[in-house]
Amino acid sequence: MVIENTLVKTRHVLGIDAGGTKTRALLADETGRVLGSALGGGANLKTHGELEVEKVLHAVAEEAEAQAGARADAVALGIAGADRPDDHAVLRAILKRIGFKSRVVVTNDARVAFVAGSERRVGLALVCGTGSIAWGRNARGEIARSGGWGWHLGDEGSGFWIGMRAMREVMRASDGRGPATLLDRPLFEHFGIERLEQILHAVYDGDFPRHHIAKFASRVEQAALSGDAVARDILQAAATELTLAARSVIVRLRLEESAYDVVLSGGTFRAIPTLVQKVEESLATPPAHVALLEDEPAMG
Amino acid sequence: MVIENTLVKTRHVLGIDAGGTKTRALLADETGRVLGSALGGGANLKTHGELEVEKVLHAVAEEAEAQAGARADAVALGIAGADRPDDHAVLRAILKRIGFKSRVVVTNDARVAFVAGSERRVGLALVCGTGSIAWGRNARGEIARSGGWGWHLGDEGSGFWIGMRAMREVMRASDGRGPATLLDRPLFEHFGIERLEQILHAVYDGDFPRHHIAKFASRVEQAALSGDAVARDILQAAATELTLAARSVIVRLRLEESAYDVVLSGGTFRAIPTLVQKVEESLATPPAHVALLEDEPAMG
């Protein structure tokens, strides 16, 4: 008689943290020791599409396993743009095709960040990378999310949102529809152009450079620090949007009834200290404990 | 008419008005009598790409000529997203491939609307369709434009802009990040969905339904007229943006030194009387004469 015990049989776990810009995989043994890691491109189900996501997940899983010299017995996937039942089914099918037939946990990237960053297990993660989302859990086990609707419908306050808004402000200034800004020079440099009109080719010809636009966000911070009012306003607006997403989760979960964690995570937060500072200031009313996640969320 | 001086020998002229959503061609004889007309899909060089633009222009030109039973000796093309030298060269090459080797006038759609709608030949056209742009000319022959940077970088106040903003407000309301709105029902109907999450598939799977989103703008007006404050604010913001584009042209061309025309043109203006009214109110300070262009701009 064969008795299956999941805990005994599972020796290696693959944790994958898939975001809009990059995907990180870590393969660990049952003691949590990391044996292999791999880095791949962005894999957001909503915006990259199923085929691209499968390609990226397959590549990072294979590389992490090759490095570790071991096959994963289970996989935990945290992925942007996938916290609805339909998406989970799609992702399970992808993981099955890759070779993970069972022992699969799929969740959104904010939840992975939360688990990685909160020992209290009560509170929320606020992710600001290429996209943005807030995801929280209270002591009663209820969960709530806010934002995370992707680059067309939401992602307010994200790196992409900041970069896009900054580009639009440069256009507005050039037309006389908006205030003057120092952002034009950084824009020219970032996109390697010499005249403003050339930005049209950079944006409309070929693939829309969404991640490159998200990376422009750190130049917006530089301009803000140099005293540019337009750049400062954009970062303030981003902080307001991110705070709003967090607040709506805090209210719905009634988190302020007791102590809770706020885990800040994502590439844009790591790239823009000003943004972290502003968001920390507006969210750090006791009983909240706000901290920037320094570890890779894949550790969660 | 734009081509009056260049075309002494011309007997049949093809006028093409290419916008983001549709392209209209009219073939007229030298007395201005329309002999043939044709309607095709959207043809914006920035957003549809060269190949698609060529396909659409070829189709409408052939159909208008077939209807008229005559070949055009000259063509005047007014097209969205093409008022820069590079774009003109591309469009001339396209028209050459189609068979128009000389006697070609290429200009942006706002200029065509202006010529069609202004007898004074001094003032500006403000176009609000899928996209938006202001284009003006003063008595000294100087020209200026504002907006028209396409759907990623601008088009503030356009049908697409209104539709997109309305969709985002529905998402914000559902998260508790924004005020409640009546726009959710119209959104469900317009996109044929039953649950809000399904909008993600409508937007992110397959081709981005840009024109369908632009058409959602007229539902925003219905909601505003039913008393929805969110919808009303969106239309007010659109009117403010459009007015801003017009004002920046007025200021740069010093149009207020004497009488001038403001020609309002484009499908969104025609679909949303509220928007026309708001923009007329804010721009109709004498000496401006504001009027909505009722004719097809291709008549210009």
Coordinates of C-alpha atoms in Angstrom, one line a residue:
Chain A
M1 CA 0.0 0.0 0.0
V2 CA 1.3 3.4 -1.0
I3 CA 0.6 6.2 1.5
E4 CA 1.1 9.6 0.0
N5 CA 2.2 12.3 2.4
T6 CA 2.7 15.6 0.8
L7 CA 5.1 16.9 3.4
V8 CA 7.4 13.9 3.4
K9 CA 7.6 13.7 -0.3
T10 CA 8.2 17.4 -1.0
R11 CA 11.8 18.1 -0.8
H12 CA 12.4 21.0 -3.2
V13 CA 10.1 24.0 -3.7
L14 CA 10.3 26.4 -6.5
G15 CA 9.2 30.0 -5.7
I16 CA 8.5 32.2 -8.6
D17 CA 7.8 35.9 -8.3
A18 CA 6.6 37.2 -11.7
G19 CA 6.2 40.9 -12.2
G20 CA 5.6 43.3 -15.1
T21 CA 9.4 43.8 -15.7
K22 CA 11.1 40.7 -14.4
T23 CA 10.5 37.3 -13.1
R24 CA 12.6 35.8 -10.3
A25 CA 12.7 32.1 -9.5
L26 CA 14.3 30.5 -6.4
L27 CA 14.6 26.8 -5.8
A28 CA 15.0 25.9 -2.2
D29 CA 15.2 22.7 -0.2
E30 CA 12.8 21.9 2.7
T31 CA 15.0 23.8 5.2
G32 CA 14.7 27.0 3.1
R33 CA 18.2 26.8 1.7
V34 CA 18.4 28.4 -1.8
L35 CA 20.0 25.9 -4.2
G36 CA 19.3 27.7 -7.5
S37 CA 18.0 30.9 -8.8
A38 CA 17.1 32.4 -12.2
L39 CA 16.0 35.7 -13.6
G40 CA 13.7 36.2 -16.6
G41 CA 11.7 38.9 -18.4
G42 CA 8.3 40.3 -17.3
A43 CA 5.4 37.9 -17.1
N44 CA 2.1 39.6 -16.4
L45 CA -0.8 37.5 -17.6
K46 CA -3.0 40.5 -18.5
T47 CA -0.4 42.4 -20.5
H48 CA 2.1 39.8 -21.8
G49 CA -0.4 37.1 -22.8
E50 CA -0.5 33.4 -22.1
L51 CA 2.2 32.3 -24.5
E52 CA 4.8 34.8 -23.3
V53 CA 4.1 34.0 -19.7
E54 CA 4.5 30.3 -20.4
K55 CA 7.8 30.9 -22.1
V56 CA 9.2 33.0 -19.3
L57 CA 8.0 30.6 -16.5
H58 CA 9.4 27.6 -18.4
A59 CA 12.8 29.3 -18.8
V60 CA 13.3 30.4 -15.2
A61 CA 12.0 27.1 -13.8
E62 CA 14.4 25.1 -16.0
E63 CA 17.4 27.4 -15.2
A64 CA 16.7 27.3 -11.4
E65 CA 16.4 23.5 -11.5
A66 CA 19.6 23.1 -13.6
Q67 CA 21.5 25.3 -11.1
A68 CA 20.2 23.4 -8.2
G69 CA 20.8 20.1 -9.8
A70 CA 17.3 19.1 -8.6
R71 CA 13.7 18.9 -9.7
A72 CA 11.1 20.9 -7.8
D73 CA 8.4 18.9 -6.2
A74 CA 6.1 21.9 -5.7
V75 CA 5.9 25.4 -7.1
A76 CA 4.5 28.6 -5.6
L77 CA 3.9 31.2 -8.2
G78 CA 3.2 34.8 -7.3
I79 CA 2.3 36.7 -10.4
A80 CA 1.1 40.2 -11.3
G81 CA -2.3 40.5 -12.9
A82 CA -3.6 37.2 -11.7
D83 CA -5.8 37.0 -8.6
R84 CA -9.0 36.0 -10.2
P85 CA -10.3 32.4 -10.6
D86 CA -10.1 32.5 -14.4
D87 CA -6.5 33.6 -14.3
H88 CA -5.6 30.9 -11.8
A89 CA -7.0 28.2 -14.1
V90 CA -5.0 29.6 -17.0
L91 CA -1.8 29.6 -14.9
R92 CA -2.4 26.1 -13.5
A93 CA -2.7 24.9 -17.1
I94 CA 0.5 26.7 -18.0
L95 CA 2.4 25.1 -15.0
K96 CA 1.0 21.7 -15.9
R97 CA 2.3 22.0 -19.5
I98 CA 5.7 23.0 -18.1
G99 CA 5.7 19.9 -15.9
F100 CA 4.2 20.8 -12.6
K101 CA 1.2 18.5 -12.4
S102 CA 0.3 19.0 -8.8
R103 CA 1.4 20.8 -5.7
V104 CA 0.9 24.2 -7.3
V105 CA 0.1 27.4 -5.5
V106 CA -0.8 30.4 -7.6
T107 CA -1.3 33.8 -6.1
N108 CA -0.8 37.4 -6.9
D109 CA 2.6 39.1 -6.4
A110 CA 1.3 41.4 -3.7
R111 CA 0.3 38.4 -1.6
V112 CA 3.8 36.9 -2.1
A113 CA 5.3 40.2 -1.0
F114 CA 3.1 40.3 2.1
V115 CA 4.0 36.8 3.2
A116 CA 7.6 37.5 2.6
G117 CA 7.5 40.8 4.6
S118 CA 5.0 40.4 7.4
E119 CA 5.7 38.1 10.3
R120 CA 2.4 39.3 11.9
R121 CA 0.5 38.0 8.9
V122 CA -2.0 40.8 9.4
G123 CA -1.9 43.9 7.2
L124 CA -1.2 44.5 3.6
A125 CA 1.4 44.6 0.9
L126 CA 1.5 47.7 -1.4
V127 CA 3.4 46.9 -4.6
C128 CA 4.8 49.6 -6.8
G129 CA 6.7 48.3 -9.8
T130 CA 5.9 48.5 -13.4
G131 CA 2.3 48.1 -12.1
S132 CA 0.7 48.7 -8.7
I133 CA -1.6 46.9 -6.4
A134 CA -2.6 46.6 -2.7
W135 CA -3.4 43.3 -1.2
G136 CA -4.3 42.7 2.5
R137 CA -5.4 40.2 5.0
N138 CA -6.9 40.7 8.5
A139 CA -6.8 38.5 11.7
R140 CA -10.1 36.9 10.7
G141 CA -8.5 35.7 7.4
E142 CA -10.5 38.0 5.2
I143 CA -8.7 39.4 2.2
A144 CA -9.1 42.5 0.1
R145 CA -7.4 44.1 -2.9
S146 CA -7.3 47.4 -4.6
G147 CA -5.8 48.5 -7.9
G148 CA -3.9 46.0 -10.0
W149 CA -6.1 46.6 -13.0
G150 CA -3.2 46.7 -15.4
W151 CA -1.6 49.5 -17.4
H152 CA -4.7 50.4 -19.4
L153 CA -7.3 50.4 -16.7
G154 CA -5.3 51.3 -13.6
D155 CA -1.8 50.9 -12.1
E156 CA -2.1 54.3 -10.7
G157 CA 1.1 55.5 -9.0
S158 CA 3.2 52.7 -10.6
G159 CA 6.5 53.2 -12.4
F160 CA 4.7 53.1 -15.7
W161 CA 2.0 55.5 -14.5
I162 CA 4.7 58.0 -13.4
G163 CA 6.8 57.6 -16.6
M164 CA 3.7 58.1 -18.8
R165 CA 2.5 61.1 -16.9
A166 CA 5.9 62.7 -17.1
M167 CA 6.0 62.2 -20.9
R168 CA 2.6 63.7 -21.3
E169 CA 3.6 66.7 -19.2
V170 CA 6.6 67.3 -21.6
M171 CA 4.1 67.3 -24.5
R172 CA 1.8 69.7 -22.7
A173 CA 4.7 72.1 -21.9
S174 CA 5.8 72.0 -25.5
D175 CA 2.3 73.0 -26.7
G176 CA 1.8 75.7 -24.1
R177 CA -1.0 73.6 -22.5
G178 CA 1.0 72.9 -19.3
P179 CA 3.6 74.6 -17.2
A180 CA 7.3 74.5 -18.2
T181 CA 9.3 71.6 -16.9
L182 CA 12.9 70.4 -16.7
L183 CA 11.7 66.9 -17.7
D184 CA 12.4 67.4 -21.4
R185 CA 16.1 66.9 -21.2
P186 CA 15.9 63.7 -19.2
L187 CA 13.2 62.5 -21.7
F188 CA 15.5 63.1 -24.6
E189 CA 18.4 61.3 -22.9
H190 CA 16.3 58.3 -21.7
F191 CA 14.8 57.7 -25.1
G192 CA 17.9 58.6 -27.1
I193 CA 16.2 61.3 -29.2
E194 CA 17.3 64.8 -30.3
R195 CA 14.0 66.4 -31.1
L196 CA 10.7 66.1 -29.3
E197 CA 8.8 64.8 -32.4
Q198 CA 11.0 61.7 -32.4
I199 CA 9.3 60.5 -29.2
L200 CA 6.4 59.6 -31.5
H201 CA 8.5 57.1 -33.3
A202 CA 9.8 55.7 -30.0
V203 CA 6.3 55.3 -28.6
Y204 CA 4.1 54.4 -31.6
D205 CA 6.4 52.4 -34.0
G206 CA 7.0 48.8 -33.1
D207 CA 6.4 47.5 -29.6
F208 CA 5.2 50.0 -27.0
P209 CA 8.2 50.4 -24.7
R210 CA 6.2 50.0 -21.5
H211 CA 9.1 48.9 -19.2
H212 CA 11.4 51.6 -20.6
I213 CA 8.7 54.1 -19.7
A214 CA 8.4 52.7 -16.2
K215 CA 12.2 53.1 -15.8
F216 CA 11.8 56.8 -16.7
A217 CA 10.2 57.1 -13.3
S218 CA 13.6 57.4 -11.6
R219 CA 14.5 60.3 -13.8
V220 CA 11.4 62.0 -12.7
E221 CA 12.7 61.7 -9.1
Q222 CA 16.0 63.3 -10.2
A223 CA 14.1 66.2 -11.8
A224 CA 12.0 66.6 -8.6
L225 CA 15.1 66.7 -6.5
S226 CA 16.5 69.3 -8.8
G227 CA 13.5 71.5 -8.0
D228 CA 11.2 70.8 -11.0
A229 CA 7.7 71.5 -9.8
V230 CA 6.0 69.4 -12.5
A231 CA 8.1 66.3 -11.5
R232 CA 7.4 67.0 -7.8
D233 CA 3.7 67.1 -8.5
I234 CA 3.8 63.8 -10.4
L235 CA 5.5 62.0 -7.5
Q236 CA 3.1 63.6 -5.0
A237 CA 0.2 62.4 -7.2
A238 CA 1.7 58.9 -7.3
A239 CA 2.1 58.8 -3.5
T240 CA -1.5 59.9 -3.2
E241 CA -2.7 57.2 -5.5
L242 CA -0.7 54.5 -3.8
T243 CA -1.9 55.6 -0.3
L244 CA -5.5 55.6 -1.6
A245 CA -5.1 52.0 -2.7
A246 CA -3.7 51.0 0.7
R247 CA -6.3 53.0 2.6
S248 CA -9.2 51.3 0.7
V249 CA -7.8 47.9 1.8
I250 CA -7.3 49.1 5.4
V251 CA -10.9 50.4 5.6
R252 CA -12.5 47.3 4.1
L253 CA -10.5 44.9 6.4
R254 CA -10.9 47.2 9.4
L255 CA -7.2 46.8 10.0
E256 CA -6.9 49.7 12.3
E257 CA -8.7 47.7 15.1
S258 CA -5.3 46.3 16.0
A259 CA -1.6 46.3 15.0
Y260 CA -0.8 45.5 11.4
D261 CA 2.0 45.5 8.9
V262 CA 2.3 47.5 5.7
V263 CA 4.9 45.9 3.4
L264 CA 6.1 48.1 0.6
S265 CA 7.5 46.1 -2.3
G266 CA 8.4 46.5 -6.0
G267 CA 11.1 47.9 -8.2
T268 CA 9.7 51.4 -8.4
F269 CA 9.7 51.8 -4.6
R270 CA 13.3 50.5 -4.6
A271 CA 14.3 53.0 -7.3
I272 CA 12.6 56.0 -5.8
P273 CA 13.3 56.6 -2.1
T274 CA 11.2 59.8 -2.3
L275 CA 8.1 57.8 -3.1
V276 CA 8.7 55.3 -0.2
Q277 CA 9.2 58.3 2.2
K278 CA 5.9 60.0 1.1
V279 CA 3.9 56.8 1.3
E280 CA 5.5 55.8 4.7
E281 CA 4.6 59.2 6.1
S282 CA 1.0 59.0 5.0
L283 CA 0.4 55.4 6.1
A284 CA 2.5 55.2 9.3
T285 CA -0.1 56.2 11.8
P286 CA -0.1 53.6 14.6
P287 CA -1.0 50.8 14.8
A288 CA 0.5 50.4 11.3
H289 CA 4.1 49.3 11.0
V290 CA 5.4 50.2 7.5
A291 CA 8.5 48.7 6.0
L292 CA 10.1 48.4 2.6
L293 CA 10.7 44.8 1.6
E294 CA 14.4 44.5 0.9
D295 CA 14.5 40.7 0.2
E296 CA 13.4 39.2 -3.1
P297 CA 9.6 38.4 -2.7
A298 CA 10.3 35.0 -4.2
M299 CA 11.7 34.1 -0.7
G300 CA 8.1 34.2 0.5
Chain B
M1 CA -9.9 74.7 -50.8
V2 CA -6.4 73.8 -50.0
I3 CA -5.4 72.9 -53.5
E4 CA -6.9 75.8 -55.4
N5 CA -3.6 77.4 -56.5
T6 CA -1.7 74.3 -57.5
L7 CA -4.2 72.7 -59.7
V8 CA -5.0 74.6 -62.8
K9 CA -5.2 71.5 -65.0
T10 CA -7.2 69.4 -62.5
R11 CA -10.6 68.2 -63.5
H12 CA -11.3 65.7 -60.8
V13 CA -10.1 66.0 -57.3
L14 CA -10.2 63.3 -54.6
G15 CA -10.6 64.7 -51.1
I16 CA -9.8 62.2 -48.3
D17 CA -10.5 62.9 -44.6
A18 CA -8.7 60.1 -42.6
G19 CA -9.4 60.0 -38.9
G20 CA -8.8 57.5 -36.1
T21 CA -12.2 55.7 -36.6
K22 CA -13.2 56.3 -40.2
T23 CA -11.9 57.5 -43.5
R24 CA -14.1 59.4 -45.9
A25 CA -13.3 60.0 -49.6
L26 CA -15.1 62.3 -51.9
L27 CA -14.4 62.6 -55.6
A28 CA -15.5 66.0 -57.1
D29 CA -15.3 67.7 -60.4
E30 CA -13.8 71.1 -60.9
T31 CA -17.2 72.8 -60.1
G32 CA -17.2 71.1 -56.7
R33 CA -20.0 68.6 -57.7
V34 CA -19.5 65.3 -55.8
L35 CA -19.4 62.4 -58.2
G36 CA -18.3 59.6 -55.9
S37 CA -17.8 58.9 -52.3
A38 CA -16.5 56.0 -50.1
L39 CA -16.1 55.2 -46.5
G40 CA -13.4 53.1 -45.0
G41 CA -11.9 52.3 -41.6
G42 CA -9.6 54.4 -39.4
A43 CA -6.2 55.5 -40.8
N44 CA -4.1 57.3 -38.3
L45 CA -0.4 57.0 -39.3
K46 CA 0.8 57.0 -35.8
T47 CA -1.5 54.3 -34.4
H48 CA -2.6 52.2 -37.4
G49 CA 0.8 51.9 -39.1
E50 CA 1.9 52.5 -42.7
L51 CA 0.5 49.2 -44.1
E52 CA -3.0 49.6 -42.7
V53 CA -3.1 53.3 -43.8
E54 CA -2.1 52.3 -47.3
K55 CA -4.8 49.6 -47.4
V56 CA -7.5 51.9 -46.3
L57 CA -6.5 54.8 -48.6
H58 CA -6.3 52.5 -51.5
A59 CA -9.7 51.1 -50.9
V60 CA -11.5 54.4 -50.5
A61 CA -9.8 55.9 -53.5
E62 CA -10.7 53.0 -55.7
E63 CA -14.3 53.0 -54.5
A64 CA -14.8 56.7 -55.0
E65 CA -13.3 56.6 -58.4
A66 CA -15.4 53.6 -59.4
Q67 CA -18.5 55.3 -58.3
A68 CA -17.6 58.5 -60.1
G69 CA -16.6 56.6 -63.2
A70 CA -13.5 58.9 -63.3
R71 CA -9.9 59.0 -62.2
A72 CA -8.8 61.7 -59.9
D73 CA -6.2 64.0 -61.3
A74 CA -5.2 65.3 -57.8
V75 CA -5.7 64.2 -54.3
A76 CA -5.9 66.2 -51.1
L77 CA -5.4 64.1 -48.0
G78 CA -6.2 65.3 -44.5
I79 CA -5.1 62.8 -42.0
A80 CA -4.9 62.5 -38.2
G81 CA -1.4 62.1 -36.7
A82 CA 0.5 63.5 -39.7
D83 CA 1.6 67.1 -39.6
R84 CA 5.3 66.6 -39.5
P85 CA 7.7 66.5 -42.4
D86 CA 8.6 62.8 -41.8
D87 CA 5.0 61.7 -41.8
H88 CA 4.3 63.7 -45.0
A89 CA 7.1 61.9 -46.8
V90 CA 5.7 58.6 -45.7
L91 CA 2.2 59.5 -46.9
R92 CA 3.4 60.9 -50.2
A93 CA 5.2 57.5 -50.8
I94 CA 1.9 55.7 -50.0
L95 CA -0.1 57.9 -52.3
K96 CA 2.5 57.4 -55.0
R97 CA 2.3 53.6 -54.6
I98 CA -1.5 53.8 -54.9
G99 CA -1.1 55.7 -58.2
F100 CA -1.1 59.4 -57.3
K101 CA 2.3 60.5 -58.6
S102 CA 1.9 64.3 -58.4
R103 CA -0.7 66.9 -57.4
V104 CA -0.8 65.6 -53.9
V105 CA -1.5 67.7 -50.9
V106 CA -1.1 66.1 -47.5
T107 CA -2.1 67.9 -44.3
N108 CA -3.5 67.1 -40.9
D109 CA -7.2 66.5 -40.4
A110 CA -7.6 69.6 -38.3
R111 CA -6.4 71.8 -41.1
V112 CA -8.9 70.2 -43.5
A113 CA -11.7 70.8 -41.0
F114 CA -10.5 74.4 -40.7
V115 CA -10.5 75.0 -44.5
A116 CA -13.9 73.4 -44.7
G117 CA -15.4 75.4 -41.9
S118 CA -13.8 78.8 -42.0
E119 CA -14.6 81.3 -44.8
R120 CA -12.5 83.9 -42.9
R121 CA -9.5 81.7 -43.2
V122 CA -8.3 83.1 -39.8
G123 CA -8.8 81.1 -36.6
L124 CA -8.5 77.5 -35.7
A125 CA -10.1 74.1 -35.9
L126 CA -10.6 72.1 -32.8
V127 CA -11.0 68.4 -33.6
C128 CA -12.5 66.0 -31.1
G129 CA -12.9 62.5 -32.5
T130 CA -11.2 59.3 -31.4
G131 CA -8.2 61.7 -31.0
S132 CA -8.0 65.5 -30.4
I133 CA -6.0 68.4 -31.9
A134 CA -6.2 72.1 -32.3
W135 CA -4.7 73.7 -35.5
G136 CA -4.8 77.4 -36.3
R137 CA -3.8 80.0 -38.8
N138 CA -3.6 83.8 -38.4
A139 CA -3.9 86.6 -40.9
R140 CA -0.2 86.7 -41.3
G141 CA -0.2 83.1 -42.5
E142 CA 1.5 81.8 -39.3
I143 CA 0.3 78.4 -38.1
A144 CA 0.3 76.7 -34.7
R145 CA -1.0 73.4 -33.4
S146 CA -1.6 72.0 -29.9
G147 CA -2.3 68.4 -28.8
G148 CA -2.6 65.7 -31.4
W149 CA 0.1 63.5 -29.8
G150 CA -1.9 60.3 -30.1
W151 CA -3.6 58.1 -27.6
H152 CA -0.5 57.2 -25.5
L153 CA 1.0 60.7 -25.2
G154 CA -2.0 63.0 -25.5
D155 CA -5.4 63.2 -27.2
E156 CA -6.7 64.8 -24.0
G157 CA -10.4 65.5 -24.1
S158 CA -11.0 63.1 -27.1
G159 CA -13.6 60.3 -27.3
F160 CA -10.9 57.8 -26.4
W161 CA -9.7 59.9 -23.5
I162 CA -13.3 60.2 -22.2
G163 CA -14.0 56.5 -22.6
M164 CA -10.8 55.5 -20.9
R165 CA -11.2 57.8 -18.0
A166 CA -14.8 56.6 -17.5
M167 CA -13.5 52.9 -17.4
R168 CA -10.9 53.8 -14.9
E169 CA -13.4 55.5 -12.7
V170 CA -15.6 52.4 -12.7
M171 CA -12.5 50.4 -11.5
R172 CA -11.8 53.0 -8.8
A173 CA -15.3 52.9 -7.6
S174 CA -15.3 49.1 -7.4
D175 CA -12.1 49.2 -5.2
G176 CA -13.3 52.0 -3.0
R177 CA -10.6 54.3 -4.3
G178 CA -13.1 56.6 -6.0
P179 CA -16.6 57.9 -5.6
A180 CA -19.6 55.7 -6.6
T181 CA -20.8 56.1 -10.2
L182 CA -23.7 55.0 -12.4
L183 CA -21.2 54.3 -15.2
D184 CA -20.8 50.6 -14.3
R185 CA -24.1 49.5 -15.9
P186 CA -23.4 51.3 -19.2
L187 CA -19.9 49.8 -19.2
F188 CA -21.3 46.3 -18.8
E189 CA -23.8 46.9 -21.7
H190 CA -21.3 48.6 -24.0
F191 CA -18.7 45.8 -23.7
G192 CA -21.3 43.0 -23.4
I193 CA -20.0 41.7 -20.0
E194 CA -21.8 40.5 -16.9
R195 CA -19.1 40.9 -14.2
L196 CA -16.5 43.7 -13.9
E197 CA -13.6 41.3 -14.1
Q198 CA -14.5 40.4 -17.6
I199 CA -13.5 43.9 -18.7
L200 CA -9.9 42.7 -18.3
H201 CA -10.4 40.2 -21.1
A202 CA -12.2 42.8 -23.3
V203 CA -9.3 45.2 -22.9
Y204 CA -6.2 43.0 -22.6
D205 CA -6.9 40.0 -24.7
G206 CA -6.5 40.5 -28.5
D207 CA -6.5 43.9 -30.1
F208 CA -7.0 46.8 -27.8
P209 CA -10.5 48.1 -28.6
R210 CA -9.6 51.7 -28.9
H211 CA -12.4 52.8 -31.1
H212 CA -15.0 50.9 -29.1
I213 CA -13.7 52.7 -26.0
A214 CA -14.0 56.1 -27.8
K215 CA -17.6 55.2 -28.6
F216 CA -18.2 54.7 -24.9
A217 CA -17.9 58.5 -24.6
S218 CA -21.6 59.0 -25.7
R219 CA -22.7 56.7 -22.8
V220 CA -20.7 58.9 -20.5
E221 CA -22.9 61.8 -21.6
Q222 CA -26.1 59.8 -21.0
A223 CA -24.9 59.1 -17.4
A224 CA -24.0 62.8 -16.9
L225 CA -27.5 63.8 -18.1
S226 CA -28.9 61.2 -15.7
G227 CA -27.2 63.1 -12.9
D228 CA -24.0 61.0 -12.4
A229 CA -21.4 63.3 -10.9
V230 CA -18.4 61.2 -12.0
A231 CA -19.6 61.3 -15.6
R232 CA -20.3 65.0 -15.3
D233 CA -16.8 65.6 -14.0
I234 CA -15.2 63.6 -16.8
L235 CA -17.0 65.7 -19.5
Q236 CA -16.1 68.9 -17.7
A237 CA -12.5 67.8 -17.6
A238 CA -12.6 67.0 -21.3
A239 CA -14.1 70.4 -22.1
T240 CA -11.3 72.0 -20.1
E241 CA -8.6 70.1 -21.9
L242 CA -10.1 70.9 -25.3
T243 CA -10.4 74.6 -24.4
L244 CA -6.8 74.5 -23.2
A245 CA -5.6 73.2 -26.6
A246 CA -7.6 75.9 -28.4
R247 CA -6.4 78.7 -26.1
S248 CA -2.7 77.8 -26.5
V249 CA -3.2 78.2 -30.3
I250 CA -5.1 81.4 -29.9
V251 CA -2.4 82.9 -27.6
R252 CA 0.5 81.8 -29.8
L253 CA -1.1 83.2 -33.0
R254 CA -2.5 86.3 -31.2
L255 CA -5.8 85.6 -32.8
E256 CA -7.7 87.9 -30.5
E257 CA -6.3 91.0 -32.2
S258 CA -9.1 90.6 -34.7
A259 CA -12.2 88.5 -35.6
Y260 CA -11.5 84.8 -36.1
D261 CA -13.3 81.5 -36.5
V262 CA -13.3 78.5 -34.2
V263 CA -14.4 75.4 -36.2
L264 CA -15.4 72.4 -34.0
S265 CA -15.1 69.1 -35.9
G266 CA -15.0 65.4 -35.2
G267 CA -17.2 62.5 -34.3
T268 CA -17.1 62.9 -30.6
F269 CA -18.3 66.5 -30.8
R270 CA -21.1 65.4 -33.1
A271 CA -22.0 62.6 -30.7
I272 CA -21.9 64.7 -27.5
P273 CA -23.8 68.0 -27.7
T274 CA -22.9 68.7 -24.0
L275 CA -19.3 68.8 -25.0
V276 CA -19.9 71.2 -27.9
Q277 CA -21.9 73.4 -25.6
K278 CA -19.3 73.6 -22.9
V279 CA -16.5 74.3 -25.3
E280 CA -18.5 76.9 -27.2
E281 CA -19.3 78.7 -23.9
S282 CA -15.6 78.9 -22.9
L283 CA -14.3 79.9 -26.3
A284 CA -17.1 82.2 -27.6
T285 CA -15.7 85.4 -26.3
P286 CA -15.8 88.0 -29.1
P287 CA -14.1 88.3 -31.5
A288 CA -14.3 84.5 -31.8
H289 CA -17.0 83.0 -33.9
V290 CA -17.5 79.3 -32.9
A291 CA -19.3 76.8 -35.0
L292 CA -19.7 73.1 -35.2
L293 CA -18.7 71.8 -38.7
E294 CA -21.7 69.8 -39.9
D295 CA -20.4 69.0 -43.4
E296 CA -18.0 66.2 -43.9
P297 CA -14.5 67.7 -43.7
A298 CA -13.6 65.9 -46.9
M299 CA -15.5 68.7 -48.6
G300 CA -12.7 71.0 -47.7

